[in-house]
XYZ file of C-alpha atoms in Angstrom:
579
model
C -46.811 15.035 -31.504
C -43.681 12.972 -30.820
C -41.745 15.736 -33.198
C -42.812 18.740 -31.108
C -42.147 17.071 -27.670
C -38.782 16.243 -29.152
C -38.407 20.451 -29.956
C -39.489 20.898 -26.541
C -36.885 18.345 -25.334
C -34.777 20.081 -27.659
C -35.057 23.598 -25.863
C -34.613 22.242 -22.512
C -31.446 20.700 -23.380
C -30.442 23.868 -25.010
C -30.961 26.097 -21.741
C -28.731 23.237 -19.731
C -31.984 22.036 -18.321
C -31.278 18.261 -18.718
C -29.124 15.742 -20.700
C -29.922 13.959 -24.234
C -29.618 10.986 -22.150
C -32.181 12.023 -19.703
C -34.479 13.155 -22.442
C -34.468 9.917 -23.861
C -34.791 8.309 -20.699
C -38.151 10.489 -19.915
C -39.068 9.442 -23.832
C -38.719 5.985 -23.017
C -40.592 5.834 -19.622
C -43.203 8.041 -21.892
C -43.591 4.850 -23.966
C -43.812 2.284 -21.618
C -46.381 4.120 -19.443
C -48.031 7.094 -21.389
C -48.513 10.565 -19.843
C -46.968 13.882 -20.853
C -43.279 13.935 -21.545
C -43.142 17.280 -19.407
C -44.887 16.145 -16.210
C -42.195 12.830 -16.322
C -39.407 15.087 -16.632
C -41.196 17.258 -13.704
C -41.478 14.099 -11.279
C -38.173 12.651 -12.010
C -36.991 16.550 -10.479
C -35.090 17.007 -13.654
C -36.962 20.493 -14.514
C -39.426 22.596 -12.552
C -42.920 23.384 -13.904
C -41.617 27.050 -14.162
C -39.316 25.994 -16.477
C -41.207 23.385 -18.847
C -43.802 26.527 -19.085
C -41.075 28.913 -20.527
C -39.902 25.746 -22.878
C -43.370 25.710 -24.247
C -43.780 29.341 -24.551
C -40.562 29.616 -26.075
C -41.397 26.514 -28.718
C -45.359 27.916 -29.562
C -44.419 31.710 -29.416
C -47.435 32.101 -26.601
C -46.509 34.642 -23.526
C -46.108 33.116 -20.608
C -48.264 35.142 -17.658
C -47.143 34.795 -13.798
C -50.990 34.629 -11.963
C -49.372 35.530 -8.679
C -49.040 38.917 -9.716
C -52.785 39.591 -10.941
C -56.035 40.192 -9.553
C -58.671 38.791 -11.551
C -62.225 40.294 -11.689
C -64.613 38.253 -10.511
C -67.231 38.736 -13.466
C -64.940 36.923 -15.537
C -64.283 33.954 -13.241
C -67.824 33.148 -13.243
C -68.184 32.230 -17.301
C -66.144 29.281 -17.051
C -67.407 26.735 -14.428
C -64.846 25.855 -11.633
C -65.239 21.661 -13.023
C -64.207 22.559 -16.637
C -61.068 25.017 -15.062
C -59.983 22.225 -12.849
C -60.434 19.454 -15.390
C -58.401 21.017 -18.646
C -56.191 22.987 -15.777
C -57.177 26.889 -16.950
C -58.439 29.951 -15.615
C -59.712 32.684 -17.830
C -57.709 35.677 -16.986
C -59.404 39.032 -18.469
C -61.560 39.700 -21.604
C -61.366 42.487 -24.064
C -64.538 42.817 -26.433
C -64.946 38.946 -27.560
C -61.717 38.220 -26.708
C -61.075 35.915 -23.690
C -57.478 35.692 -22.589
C -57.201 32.250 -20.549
C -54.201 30.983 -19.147
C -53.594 27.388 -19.507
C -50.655 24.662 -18.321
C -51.829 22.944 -21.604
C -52.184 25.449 -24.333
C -52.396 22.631 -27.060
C -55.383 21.179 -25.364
C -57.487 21.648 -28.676
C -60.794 20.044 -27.102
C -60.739 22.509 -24.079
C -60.043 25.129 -26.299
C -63.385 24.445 -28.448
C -65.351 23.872 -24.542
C -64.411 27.585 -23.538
C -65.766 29.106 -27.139
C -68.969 27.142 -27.101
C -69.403 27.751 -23.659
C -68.880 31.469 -23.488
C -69.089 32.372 -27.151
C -65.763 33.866 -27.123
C -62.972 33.825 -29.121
C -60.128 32.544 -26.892
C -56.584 33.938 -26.780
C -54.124 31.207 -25.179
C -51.022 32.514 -22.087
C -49.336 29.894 -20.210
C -49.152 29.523 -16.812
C -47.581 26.663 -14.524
C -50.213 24.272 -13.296
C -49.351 24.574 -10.009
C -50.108 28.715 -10.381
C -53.419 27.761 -11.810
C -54.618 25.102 -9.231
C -53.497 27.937 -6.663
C -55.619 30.497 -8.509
C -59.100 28.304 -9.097
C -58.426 27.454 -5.079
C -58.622 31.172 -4.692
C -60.837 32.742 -7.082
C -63.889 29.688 -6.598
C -65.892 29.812 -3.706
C -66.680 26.626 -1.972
C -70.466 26.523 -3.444
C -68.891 26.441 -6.911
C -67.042 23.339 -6.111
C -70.127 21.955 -4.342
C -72.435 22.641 -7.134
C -70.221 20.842 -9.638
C -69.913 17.634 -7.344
C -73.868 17.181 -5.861
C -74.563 17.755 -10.347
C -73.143 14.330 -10.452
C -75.606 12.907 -8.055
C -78.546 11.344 -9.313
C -81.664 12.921 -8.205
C -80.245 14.575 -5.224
C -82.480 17.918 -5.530
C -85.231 15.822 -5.657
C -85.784 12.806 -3.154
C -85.285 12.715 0.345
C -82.467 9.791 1.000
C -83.038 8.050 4.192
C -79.968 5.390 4.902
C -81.096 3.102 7.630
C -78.957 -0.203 6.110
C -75.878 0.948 4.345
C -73.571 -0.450 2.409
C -70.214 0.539 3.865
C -68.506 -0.392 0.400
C -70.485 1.830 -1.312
C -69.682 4.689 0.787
C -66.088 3.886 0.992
C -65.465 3.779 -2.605
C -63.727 7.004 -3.615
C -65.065 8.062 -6.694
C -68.868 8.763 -5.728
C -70.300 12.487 -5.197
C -70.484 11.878 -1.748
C -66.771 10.970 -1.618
C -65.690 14.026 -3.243
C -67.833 16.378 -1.075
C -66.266 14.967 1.884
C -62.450 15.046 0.181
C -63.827 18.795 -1.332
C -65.189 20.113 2.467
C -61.689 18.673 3.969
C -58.804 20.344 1.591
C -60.910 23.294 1.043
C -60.466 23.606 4.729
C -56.645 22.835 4.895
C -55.757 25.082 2.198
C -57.762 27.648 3.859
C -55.825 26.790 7.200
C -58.939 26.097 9.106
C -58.763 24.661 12.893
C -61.873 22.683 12.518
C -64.726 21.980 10.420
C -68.182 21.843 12.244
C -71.024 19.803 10.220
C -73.990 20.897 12.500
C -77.508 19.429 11.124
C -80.294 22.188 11.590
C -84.281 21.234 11.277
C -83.856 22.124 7.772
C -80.344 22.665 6.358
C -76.884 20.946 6.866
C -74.747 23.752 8.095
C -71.012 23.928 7.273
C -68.792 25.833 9.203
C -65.220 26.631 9.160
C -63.297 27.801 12.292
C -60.577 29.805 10.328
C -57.962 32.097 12.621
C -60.099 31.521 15.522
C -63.528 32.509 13.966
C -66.337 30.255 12.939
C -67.131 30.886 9.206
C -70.380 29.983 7.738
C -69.873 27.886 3.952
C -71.676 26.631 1.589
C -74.159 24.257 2.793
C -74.544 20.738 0.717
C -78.697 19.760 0.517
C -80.443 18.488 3.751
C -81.262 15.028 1.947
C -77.409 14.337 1.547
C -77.209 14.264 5.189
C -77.022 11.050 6.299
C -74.832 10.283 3.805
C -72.378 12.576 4.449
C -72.160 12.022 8.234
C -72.137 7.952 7.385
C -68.883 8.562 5.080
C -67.401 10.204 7.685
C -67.970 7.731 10.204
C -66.698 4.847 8.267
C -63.950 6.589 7.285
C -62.794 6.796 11.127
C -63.605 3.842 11.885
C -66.939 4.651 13.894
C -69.770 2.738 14.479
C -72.233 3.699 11.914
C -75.321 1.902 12.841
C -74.713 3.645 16.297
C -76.331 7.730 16.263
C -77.310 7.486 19.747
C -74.201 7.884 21.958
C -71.151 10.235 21.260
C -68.162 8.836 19.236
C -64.513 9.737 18.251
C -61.865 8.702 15.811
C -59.752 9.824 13.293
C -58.033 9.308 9.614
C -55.211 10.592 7.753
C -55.477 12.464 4.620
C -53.049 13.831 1.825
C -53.677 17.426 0.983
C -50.901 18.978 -1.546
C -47.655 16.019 -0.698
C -48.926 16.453 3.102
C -50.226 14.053 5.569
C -53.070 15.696 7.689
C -54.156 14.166 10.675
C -58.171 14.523 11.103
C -59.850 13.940 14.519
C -63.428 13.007 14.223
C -66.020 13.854 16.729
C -69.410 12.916 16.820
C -72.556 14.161 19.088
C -76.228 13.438 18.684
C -78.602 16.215 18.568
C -82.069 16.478 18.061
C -81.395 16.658 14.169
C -79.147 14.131 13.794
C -75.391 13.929 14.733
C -72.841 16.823 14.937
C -69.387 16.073 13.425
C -66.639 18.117 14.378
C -63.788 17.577 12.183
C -60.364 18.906 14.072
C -57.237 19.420 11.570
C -53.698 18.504 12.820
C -51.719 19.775 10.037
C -47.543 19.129 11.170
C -46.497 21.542 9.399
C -47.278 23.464 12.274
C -43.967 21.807 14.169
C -41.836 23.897 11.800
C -42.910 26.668 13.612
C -40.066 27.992 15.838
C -40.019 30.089 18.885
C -39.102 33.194 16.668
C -41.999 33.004 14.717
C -44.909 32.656 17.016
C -44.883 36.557 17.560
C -42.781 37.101 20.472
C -41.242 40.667 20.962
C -37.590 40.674 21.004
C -37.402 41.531 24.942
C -39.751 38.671 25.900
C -38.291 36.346 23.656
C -34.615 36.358 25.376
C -36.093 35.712 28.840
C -38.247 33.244 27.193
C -35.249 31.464 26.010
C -33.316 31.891 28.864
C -36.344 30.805 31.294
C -37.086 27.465 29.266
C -33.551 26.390 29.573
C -33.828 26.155 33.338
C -32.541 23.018 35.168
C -35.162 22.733 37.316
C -39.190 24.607 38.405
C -42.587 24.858 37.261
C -42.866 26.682 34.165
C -46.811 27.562 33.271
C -48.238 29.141 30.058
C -51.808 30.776 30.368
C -54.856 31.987 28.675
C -58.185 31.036 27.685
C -59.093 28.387 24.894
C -58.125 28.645 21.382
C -55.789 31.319 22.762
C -52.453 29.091 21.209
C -50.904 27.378 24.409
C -50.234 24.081 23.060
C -48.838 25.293 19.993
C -45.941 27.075 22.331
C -45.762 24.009 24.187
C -44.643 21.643 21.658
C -42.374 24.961 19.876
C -40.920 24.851 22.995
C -40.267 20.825 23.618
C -38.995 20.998 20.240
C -36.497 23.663 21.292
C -35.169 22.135 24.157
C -35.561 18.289 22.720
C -32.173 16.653 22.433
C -31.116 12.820 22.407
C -29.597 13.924 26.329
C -33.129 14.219 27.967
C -35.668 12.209 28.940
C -38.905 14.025 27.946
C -42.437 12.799 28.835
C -46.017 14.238 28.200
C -48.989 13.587 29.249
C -51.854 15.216 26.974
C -55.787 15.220 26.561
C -55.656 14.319 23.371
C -51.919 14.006 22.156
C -52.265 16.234 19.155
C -49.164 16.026 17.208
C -46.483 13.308 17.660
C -42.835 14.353 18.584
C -39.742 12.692 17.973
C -38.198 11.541 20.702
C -40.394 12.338 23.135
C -42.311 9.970 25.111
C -46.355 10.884 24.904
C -48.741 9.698 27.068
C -52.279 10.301 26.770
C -54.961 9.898 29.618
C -58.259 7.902 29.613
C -60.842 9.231 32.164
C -62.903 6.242 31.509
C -60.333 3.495 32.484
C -59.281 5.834 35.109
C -56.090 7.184 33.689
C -56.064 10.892 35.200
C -53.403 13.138 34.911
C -52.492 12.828 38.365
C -52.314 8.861 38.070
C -50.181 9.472 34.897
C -47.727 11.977 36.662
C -47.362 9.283 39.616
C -46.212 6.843 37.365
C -44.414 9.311 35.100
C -42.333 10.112 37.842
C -40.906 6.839 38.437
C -39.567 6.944 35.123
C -36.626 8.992 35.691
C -37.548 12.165 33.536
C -35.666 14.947 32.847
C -38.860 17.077 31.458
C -42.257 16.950 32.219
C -45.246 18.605 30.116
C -48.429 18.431 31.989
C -50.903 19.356 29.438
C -53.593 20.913 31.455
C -53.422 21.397 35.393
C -57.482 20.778 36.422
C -57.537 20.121 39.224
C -55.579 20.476 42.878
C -54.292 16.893 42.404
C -52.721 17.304 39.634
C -51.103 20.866 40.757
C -49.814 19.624 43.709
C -48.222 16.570 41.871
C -46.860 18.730 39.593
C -45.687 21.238 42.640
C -43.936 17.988 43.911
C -42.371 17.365 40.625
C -40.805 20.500 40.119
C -39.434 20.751 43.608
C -37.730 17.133 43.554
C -35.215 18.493 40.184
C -37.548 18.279 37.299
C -38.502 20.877 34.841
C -42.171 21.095 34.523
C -44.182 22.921 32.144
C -47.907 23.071 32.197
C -50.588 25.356 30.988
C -53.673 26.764 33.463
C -56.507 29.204 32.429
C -56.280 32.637 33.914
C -56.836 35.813 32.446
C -52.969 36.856 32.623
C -49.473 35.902 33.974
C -49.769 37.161 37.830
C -53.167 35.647 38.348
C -51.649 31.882 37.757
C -50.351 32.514 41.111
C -53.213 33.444 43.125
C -54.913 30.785 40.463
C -52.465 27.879 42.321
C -53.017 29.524 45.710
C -56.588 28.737 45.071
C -56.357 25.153 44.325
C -55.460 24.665 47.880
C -51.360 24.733 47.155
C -49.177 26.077 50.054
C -47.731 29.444 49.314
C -44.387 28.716 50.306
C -44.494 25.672 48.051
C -45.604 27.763 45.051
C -42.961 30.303 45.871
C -40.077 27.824 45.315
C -41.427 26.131 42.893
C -42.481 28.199 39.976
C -40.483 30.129 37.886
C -41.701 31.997 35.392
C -45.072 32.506 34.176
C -46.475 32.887 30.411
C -49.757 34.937 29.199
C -50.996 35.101 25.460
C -53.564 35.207 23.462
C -54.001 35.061 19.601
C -54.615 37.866 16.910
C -56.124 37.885 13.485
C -52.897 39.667 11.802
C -53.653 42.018 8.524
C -53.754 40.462 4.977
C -50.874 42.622 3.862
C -52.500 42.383 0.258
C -54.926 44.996 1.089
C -53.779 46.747 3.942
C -54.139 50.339 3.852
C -54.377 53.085 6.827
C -57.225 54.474 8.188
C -58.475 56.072 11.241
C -59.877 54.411 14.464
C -63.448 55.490 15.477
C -63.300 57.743 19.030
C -64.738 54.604 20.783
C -62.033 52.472 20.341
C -59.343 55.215 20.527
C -61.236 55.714 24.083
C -61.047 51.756 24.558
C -57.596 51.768 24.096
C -56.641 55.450 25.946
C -55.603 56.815 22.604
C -58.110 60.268 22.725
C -55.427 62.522 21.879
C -53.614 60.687 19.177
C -50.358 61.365 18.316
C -49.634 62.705 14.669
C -46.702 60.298 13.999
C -48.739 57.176 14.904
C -50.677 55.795 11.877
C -52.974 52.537 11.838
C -53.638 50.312 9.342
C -56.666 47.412 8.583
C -57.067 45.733 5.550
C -59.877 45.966 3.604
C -60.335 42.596 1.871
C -59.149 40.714 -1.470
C -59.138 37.852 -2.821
C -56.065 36.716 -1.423
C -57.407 37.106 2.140
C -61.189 35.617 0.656
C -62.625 38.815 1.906
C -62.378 38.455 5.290
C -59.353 41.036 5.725
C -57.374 38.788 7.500
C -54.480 35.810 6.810
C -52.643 34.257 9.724
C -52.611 34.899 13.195
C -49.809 36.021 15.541
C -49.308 36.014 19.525
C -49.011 38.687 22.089
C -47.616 38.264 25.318
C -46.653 38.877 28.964
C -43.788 37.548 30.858
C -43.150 36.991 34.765
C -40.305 35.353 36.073
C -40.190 34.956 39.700
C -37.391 36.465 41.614
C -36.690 36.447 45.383
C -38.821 39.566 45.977
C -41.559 37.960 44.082
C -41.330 34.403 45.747
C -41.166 36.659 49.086
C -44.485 38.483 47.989
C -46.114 35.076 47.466
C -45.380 33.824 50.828
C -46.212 36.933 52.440
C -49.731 36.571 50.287
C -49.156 40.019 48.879
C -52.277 40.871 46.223
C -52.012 40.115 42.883
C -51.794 44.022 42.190
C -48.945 44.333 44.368
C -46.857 41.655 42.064
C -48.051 43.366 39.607
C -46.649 46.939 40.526
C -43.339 45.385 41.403
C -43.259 43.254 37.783
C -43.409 46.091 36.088
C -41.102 48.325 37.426
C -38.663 45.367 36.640
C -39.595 45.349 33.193
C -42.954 43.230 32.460
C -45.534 44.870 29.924
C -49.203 43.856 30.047
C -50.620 41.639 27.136
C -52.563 45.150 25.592
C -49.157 46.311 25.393
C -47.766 43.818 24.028
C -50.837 44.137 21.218
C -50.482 47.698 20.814
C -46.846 47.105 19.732
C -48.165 45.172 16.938
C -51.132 47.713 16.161
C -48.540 50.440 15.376
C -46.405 48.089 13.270
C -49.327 47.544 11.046
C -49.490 43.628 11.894
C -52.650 43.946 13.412
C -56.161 46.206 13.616
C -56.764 48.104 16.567
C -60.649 46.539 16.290
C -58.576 42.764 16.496
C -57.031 44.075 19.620
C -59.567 45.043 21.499
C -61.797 42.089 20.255
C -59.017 40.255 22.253
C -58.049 42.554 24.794
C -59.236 45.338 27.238
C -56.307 48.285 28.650
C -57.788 47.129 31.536
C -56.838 43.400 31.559
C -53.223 42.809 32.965
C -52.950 46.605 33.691
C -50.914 47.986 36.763
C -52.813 50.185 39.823
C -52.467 53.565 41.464
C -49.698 55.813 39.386
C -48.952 53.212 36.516
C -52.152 52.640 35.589
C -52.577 56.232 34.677
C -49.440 55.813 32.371
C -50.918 55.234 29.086
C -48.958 52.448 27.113
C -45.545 53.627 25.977
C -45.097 52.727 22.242
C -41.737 52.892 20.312
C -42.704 54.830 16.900
C-alpha cells in the first residue's frame, strides 16, 4: 500500500502539485496519526480533491467522471441504500445489462466493492469521482425518508413499542452518536442544504409531521414514527437549553450547528398543543450577509435611487410588505452597505437575527418592559448617527421614530402595507401629523419575494387565458415568450431554486410632501409617482416574467395588476415591458 501511495505521491509531484519535501511531510504525519495520505495532503491545502482524483485515475487507469454534469435515473439510485453510499462514499451512476458503473472517491475500497455485488448481484465497473461531488450527489438524488429509514433501523424496537419519557436522562439524549441524535443532526442539514427558512415539527393525533418552509412554502417530509416523539422534541430541548420537564408553557432558545465548514445559528421555539409540543426550528444561516444590494433582485433604475436614497444625511427611510416578504434581509444588506468605522449605528430588533460588525444591536423584552419605544428613548441619548427600528407597531414608536428623523438622524424602519404609497396614509393613521410625516420621510420601499425558475429545467410554454386575463396579457404579443420549469432533480421536483425580489420605489419630493399635507388620496400620489418615473410591484414582476427568472403563475401567486396600480387613464395602460 505504502508503494502505490508513494506512485500517487509520485504523480502529484510530477504535475508540480507539491514538493518531495511536502510529500514526505504528509507521509510522516500519515505515520504518526493514520488516515489516507490524499485527504492529509487535501487538509494541509497542498492539492484539491479534483486533483488527487485525476492522480488516482491517472495511477489505476480508471476514468475519472464529473457527476455535476449527469442526471442519474432514479431506478438505479434505489439498489444501493443511501447508508452504504454515504459510508464507502459512492453512488452508482448507470447500469448496462449486469454491469453497474459506480463512481467512487475510493476505487480501491475492495470490501465496498464486494457489498455492491452481493447486494445488487451486479458486476461492478469502478469511475472516480471527488468526494465532495459524491456527498453533493447522494444529498441530491436521496430523499429525506431514505436517510430516515437508515437511522430509526438502528433503533432498537422502535416500530414496535410505544416510548413514553416521563424521567429522562439528559446524558443519554445528549450523547451524539444515538439514532435519535442523528435524526435530529439528519432533519437539521437536510434542511440547510436545502436552504430552508424553518423547520416545523408539528405532533398530529397520530403522526409526527415534518415540515420544511423552503422559498417561502411549507413542504411536507418524511415523517419519523409517532413513538419517537418525545424523544425527538426532548433532544431538541436540551440541546437549547430548555426546560425539559416543562411541556406546559411556551419556550425559546437556540444552538449553533456546523453544516459543510459553516456555523448555523438555530432558534428554537416551543408551543404546547393538544398533542404534545410544536417545535419550530428557525435557520440563521450568515451566509446570507454576503448578499449585496445588487443581488437581492433590484432593477437597474430602482437600484440607483436606492443607492442614492440610503446615503441620505438625514429622514425616515421605511421598507414595506407583508411577512416572509424579505424586509429584514434588505435591512441588514443595506446597514452593511452604509456601515463604516465613521458612524454610530444602533438597532433595535425583535429578535436580533444575525449579528453585525460594528453595529450596536439591541433587542427588546416585552416582558421586562423593554418596548421599542423605551429602547428608541434611550437609543437616542446615545449620540447615533443611524437608527434601524425593526418594526414600527405601534403610534409610539412611529412618532419616536418621526422625532428621530426630524432632529438629524437617518432612520430606517419597516411597516406592513400592501405597497410603497400606502405607508403614508399607513403613518397618517397611527395618529402622526401630516406635516410631520411630510418632512420627515423620504423615500419609501415595497417588495415582496418570488420563487425564481430552476434554470435546470426551464423550458417555455404558454400561460392559460386565465392568467393571461389576470395579468392583462389577452392579446399576447408574438415576440414575448414565457418560461416555467418543469422539475429535476436539481430543483427536487418542485420547479423552483432560489428566490428573488421585486420592487417599487417612492421618494418624496416637494410636490409629494405638499400632497401629504394637503391630505391628497393615496391615488393621487400615486398618479403623480408615476408620471415621475415609479412602476408598480406587478411591473416590476412582469420584468422578471419576460426575462425567464420567474413563472407568470409565481407572479400572480404574489401579486394582482391591481395591487399598486395607477387610476383613471394609467390604469388602462397595460404594463410596458422592454422585450
Amino acid at each position: 500500500m505504502n508503494t502505490l501511495r508513494k506512485k500517487i505521491g509520485d504523480i502529484l509531484i510530477a504535475k508540480g502539485l507539491i514538493t518531495t519535501q511536502q510529500l514526505n511531510s504528509a507521509l510522516e504525519e500519515q505515520n504518526k496519526s493514520g488516515g489516507k495520505l490524499g485527504q492529509i495532503l487535501i487538509d494541509k491545502k497542498l492539492i484539491s480533491e479534483e486533483e488527487l482524483s485525476e492522480a488516482i485515475s491517472d495511477r489505476l487507469g480508471i476514468q475519472k467522471i464529473s457527476l455535476k454534469s449527469l442526471v442519474i435515473d432514479p431506478r438505479i439510485i434505489s439498489k444501493v441504500p443511501v447508508e452504504l453510499a454515504r459510508r464507502y462514499e459512492l453512488i452508482p451512476v448507470f447500469k448496462i445489462g449486469d454491469m453497474m458503473t459506480v463512481a467512487m472517491a475510493d476505487p480501491l475500497n475492495i470490501i465496498a466493492i464486494d457489498e455492491l455485488k452481493y447486494l445488487t448481484k451486479f458486476d461492478i465497473k469502478r469511475v472516480i469521482a471527488s468526494a465532495s461531488e459524491i456527498t453533493e450527489a447522494i444529498d441530491e438524488y436521496y430523499s429525506v425518508a431514505d436517510s430516515m429509514n437508515d437511522v430509526i433501523g438502528e433503533y432498537p424496537g422502535a416500530a414496535e413499542k410505544d416510548i413514553a419519557l416521563t424521567a429522562i436522562d439528559e446524558s443519554a439524549i445528549a450523547e451524539q452518536d444515538t439514532p435519535v441524535v442523528k435524526l435530529v443532526n439528519l432533519l437539521i442539514t437536510t434542511a440547510v442544504k436545502a436552504k430552508a427558512s424553518d423547520i416545523h415539527i408539528e405532533p398530529d393525533e397520530n403522526v409526527l409531521r415534518i415540515r420544511y418552509r423552503i422559498n417561502g412554502i411549507m413542504k411536507k417530509e418524511a415523517s419519523p414514527p409517532k413513538n419517537l416523539q418525545s424523544e425527538i422534541i426532548s433532544r431538541i430541548k436540551v440541546a437549547a437549553n430548555m426546560d425539559v420537564s416543562e411541556k406546559r408553557l411556551p419556550q425559546d432558545g437556540r444552538l449553533m450547528m456546523r453544516v459543510d465548514d459553516y456555523d448555523i445559528d438555530l432558534r428554537i421555539s416551543t408551543l404546547p398543543t393538544i398533542n404534545g409540543e410544536k417545535i419550530v426550528i428557525r435557520i440563521l444561516d450568515k451566509r446570507v450577509l454576503n448578499i449585496g444590494l445588487e443581488q437581492l433582485g433590484f432593477s437597474e433604475s430602482i437600484l440607483k435611487k436606492w443607492e442614492n436614497l440610503i446615503h441620505v444625511k438625514e429622514g425616515l427611510i421605511l421598507i414595506t410588505g407583508p411577512t416572509s416578504s424579505g424586509k429584514t434581509t434588505t435591512l441588514y444588506s443595506v446597514l452593511q452597505e452604509i456601515n463604516s468605522s465613521e458612524k454610530n449605528i444602533i438597532t433595535v430588533e425583535d429578535p436580533v437575527e444575525y449579528s453585525l460588525p460594528m453595529i450596536n444591536q439591541v433587542q427588546t423584552n416585552e416582558k421586562a418592559g423593554l418596548t421599542f419605544a423605551r429602547v428608541l428613548r434611550s437609543i437616542l441619548r446615545q449620540n447615533p448617527d443611524i437608527i434601524m427600528i425593526g418594526e414600527m407597531r405601534d403610534a409610539e414608536t412611529a412618532s419616536m421614530a418621526i422625532r428621530a428623523a426630524l432632529t438629524g438622524h437617518l432612520v430606517f424602519s419597516t411597516i406592513h402595507t400592501n405597497d410603497a404609497p400606502s405607508s403614508i396614509a399607513r403613518l397618517a393613521d397611527m395618529g402622526i401629523e401630516s406635516y410631520l410625516v411630510a418632512s420627515a420621510i423620504k423615500g419609501v420601499l415595497a417588495q415582496r419575494l418570488l420563487r425564481t425558475n430552476c434554470p435546470h429545467c426551464l423550458e417555455a410554454y404558454e400561460p392559460t387565458d386565465i392568467h393571461l386575463r389576470l395579468a392583462n396579457y389577452q392579446n399576447l404579443p408574438t415576440d414575448i415568450k414565457f418560461r416555467k420549469s418543469v422539475g429535476c432533480n436539481k430543483c427536487r421536483m418542485t420547479s423552483y431554486m432560489g428566490q428573488t425580489g421585486i420592487y417599487e420605489l417612492i421618494e418624496i419630493d416637494e410636490k409629494i410632501a405638499e400632497m401629504i399635507i394637503s391630505g391628497v388620496s393615496e391615488v393621487k400620489i400615486r398618479n403623480y409617482a408615476y408620471e415621475q418615473g415609479y412602476r408598480p410591484l406587478f411591473q416590476s414582476g412582469m420584468e422578471k416574467v419576460i426575462d425567464g427568472t420567474v413563472c407568470l403563475e409565481e407572479l400572480l401567486r404574489v401579486a394582482s395588476i391591481g395591487e399598486g396600480t395607477v387610476s383613471s387613464e394609467m390604469s388602462k395602460q397595460r404594463v410596458s415591458i422592454n422585450v
